[in-house]
C-alpha positions as YAML, in Angstrom:
chain: A
units: angstrom
residues:
- id: 1
  name: MET
  ca: [145.43, 67.86, 65.41]
- id: 2
  name: LYS
  ca: [143.05, 70.50, 64.08]
- id: 3
  name: ASN
  ca: [140.08, 68.11, 64.44]
- id: 4
  name: ILE
  ca: [141.00, 67.35, 68.05]
- id: 5
  name: LEU
  ca: [141.10, 71.06, 68.85]
- id: 6
  name: LEU
  ca: [137.76, 71.61, 67.14]
- id: 7
  name: GLU
  ca: [136.19, 68.70, 69.03]
- id: 8
  name: PHE
  ca: [137.58, 70.03, 72.30]
- id: 9
  name: ALA
  ca: [136.25, 73.52, 71.56]
- id: 10
  name: GLU
  ca: [132.82, 72.11, 70.69]
- id: 11
  name: GLU
  ca: [132.76, 70.05, 73.88]
- id: 12
  name: VAL
  ca: [133.72, 73.05, 76.02]
- id: 13
  name: SER
  ca: [131.11, 75.17, 74.23]
- id: 14
  name: LYS
  ca: [128.44, 72.51, 74.79]
- id: 15
  name: GLU
  ca: [129.32, 72.23, 78.50]
- id: 16
  name: ARG
  ca: [129.19, 76.00, 78.85]
- id: 17
  name: LEU
  ca: [125.78, 76.16, 77.17]
- id: 18
  name: GLU
  ca: [124.44, 73.43, 79.47]
- id: 19
  name: SER
  ca: [125.80, 75.30, 82.50]
- id: 20
  name: VAL
  ca: [124.13, 78.52, 81.38]
- id: 21
  name: GLN
  ca: [120.83, 76.66, 80.85]
- id: 22
  name: ARG
  ca: [121.01, 75.09, 84.33]
- id: 23
  name: THR
  ca: [121.73, 78.48, 85.88]
- id: 24
  name: ARG
  ca: [118.87, 80.08, 83.98]
- id: 25
  name: GLN
  ca: [116.48, 77.33, 85.12]
- id: 26
  name: LYS
  ca: [117.61, 77.83, 88.71]
- id: 27
  name: TRP
  ca: [116.90, 81.57, 88.44]
- id: 28
  name: VAL
  ca: [113.43, 80.88, 87.05]
- id: 29
  name: GLU
  ca: [112.63, 78.43, 89.86]
- id: 30
  name: GLU
  ca: [113.91, 80.74, 92.60]
- id: 31
  name: GLY
  ca: [112.05, 83.70, 91.15]
- id: 32
  name: ASP
  ca: [108.85, 81.69, 90.93]
- id: 33
  name: GLN
  ca: [109.20, 80.66, 94.59]
- id: 34
  name: LEU
  ca: [109.59, 84.29, 95.65]
- id: 35
  name: LEU
  ca: [106.61, 85.36, 93.55]
- id: 36
  name: LYS
  ca: [104.37, 82.62, 94.97]
- id: 37
  name: TRP
  ca: [105.47, 83.36, 98.54]
- id: 38
  name: ARG
  ca: [104.77, 87.10, 98.08]
- id: 39
  name: GLU
  ca: [101.36, 86.36, 96.58]
- id: 40
  name: LYS
  ca: [100.56, 83.89, 99.39]
- id: 41
  name: LEU
  ca: [101.15, 86.73, 101.84]
- id: 42
  name: CYS
  ca: [98.91, 89.01, 99.71]
- id: 43
  name: LEU
  ca: [101.70, 91.55, 99.28]
- id: 44
  name: SER
  ca: [102.15, 93.77, 96.27]
- id: 45
  name: ARG
  ca: [105.49, 93.99, 94.52]
- id: 46
  name: ALA
  ca: [105.44, 97.74, 95.20]
- id: 47
  name: PHE
  ca: [105.14, 97.06, 98.94]
- id: 48
  name: VAL
  ca: [108.06, 94.62, 98.89]
- id: 49
  name: ALA
  ca: [110.10, 97.12, 96.87]
- id: 50
  name: ARG
  ca: [109.48, 99.80, 99.51]
- id: 51
  name: GLU
  ca: [110.21, 97.44, 102.41]
- id: 52
  name: THR
  ca: [113.44, 96.13, 100.90]
- id: 53
  name: GLY
  ca: [114.63, 99.34, 99.28]
- id: 54
  name: VAL
  ca: [115.07, 97.44, 96.02]
- id: 55
  name: ASP
  ca: [113.85, 98.93, 92.75]
- id: 56
  name: TYR
  ca: [110.48, 97.60, 91.56]
- id: 57
  name: GLY
  ca: [111.91, 96.67, 88.16]
- id: 58
  name: ARG
  ca: [114.74, 94.67, 89.70]
- id: 59
  name: LEU
  ca: [112.24, 92.72, 91.81]
- id: 60
  name: THR
  ca: [110.16, 92.07, 88.70]
- id: 61
  name: ARG
  ca: [113.18, 90.71, 86.83]
- id: 62
  name: LEU
  ca: [114.21, 88.61, 89.85]
- id: 63
  name: GLU
  ca: [110.73, 87.07, 90.12]
- id: 64
  name: HIS
  ca: [110.74, 86.28, 86.39]
- id: 65
  name: GLY
  ca: [114.13, 84.58, 86.55]
- id: 66
  name: GLU
  ca: [115.89, 87.23, 84.52]
- id: 67
  name: PRO
  ca: [119.49, 88.31, 85.19]
- id: 68
  name: VAL
  ca: [119.75, 90.86, 88.00]
- id: 69
  name: LYS
  ca: [122.91, 92.49, 89.26]
- id: 70
  name: GLU
  ca: [123.55, 91.39, 92.86]
- id: 71
  name: ALA
  ca: [120.77, 88.80, 92.57]
- id: 72
  name: LYS
  ca: [121.95, 86.72, 95.54]
- id: 73
  name: LEU
  ca: [121.96, 89.73, 97.85]
- id: 74
  name: ILE
  ca: [118.59, 90.99, 96.63]
- id: 75
  name: SER
  ca: [117.11, 87.51, 96.94]
- id: 76
  name: GLN
  ca: [118.28, 87.23, 100.55]
- id: 77
  name: VAL
  ca: [116.87, 90.66, 101.45]
- id: 78
  name: TYR
  ca: [113.61, 89.69, 99.76]
- id: 79
  name: LYS
  ca: [113.41, 86.40, 101.70]
- id: 80
  name: LEU
  ca: [114.23, 88.07, 105.02]
- id: 81
  name: THR
  ca: [111.54, 90.67, 104.42]
- id: 82
  name: LEU
  ca: [108.91, 88.01, 103.71]
- id: 83
  name: GLU
  ca: [110.03, 86.01, 106.76]
- id: 84
  name: LYS
  ca: [109.74, 89.12, 108.94]
- id: 85
  name: ILE
  ca: [106.20, 89.76, 107.72]
- id: 86
  name: GLU
  ca: [105.20, 86.11, 108.26]
- id: 87
  name: THR
  ca: [106.68, 86.16, 111.76]
- id: 88
  name: HIS
  ca: [104.88, 89.39, 112.70]
- id: 89
  name: ARG
  ca: [101.58, 88.02, 111.44]
- id: 90
  name: ALA
  ca: [102.06, 84.77, 113.36]
- id: 91
  name: LEU
  ca: [102.91, 86.70, 116.52]
- id: 92
  name: ASP
  ca: [99.83, 88.88, 116.11]
- id: 93
  name: ARG
  ca: [97.64, 85.77, 115.73]
- id: 94
  name: LEU
  ca: [99.20, 84.21, 118.81]
- id: 95
  name: LEU
  ca: [98.73, 87.33, 120.92]
- id: 96
  name: GLU
  ca: [95.13, 87.63, 119.74]
- id: 97
  name: SER
  ca: [94.46, 83.98, 120.61]
- id: 98
  name: ILE
  ca: [95.53, 84.52, 124.21]
- id: 99
  name: GLY
  ca: [93.67, 87.81, 124.49]
- id: 100
  name: ILE
  ca: [96.60, 90.21, 124.61]
- id: 101
  name: ARG
  ca: [95.80, 91.95, 121.32]
- id: 102
  name: LYS
  ca: [92.60, 92.52, 119.47]
...
């Protein structure tokens, strides 16, 4: 009986470790996507921190895939901010192309 309990505990522990590793990998991938998107837009982390109201250090940890309190919320605010900037730039290009803005 003791061996069965030990085997069960080891299996649960192994599954938990695998789950933590998958989650960590997901954080790293999502952070990398945000970092690349920000860099593609030629934005500094300090600018994004000001625009989102999120602490610079928290954004750094998020981009590096490190644990961040309220990561889902911060990630969504980050994404919406980058989308807003992309949309404004696209609108400016469109208006310039039809001669409304210079």
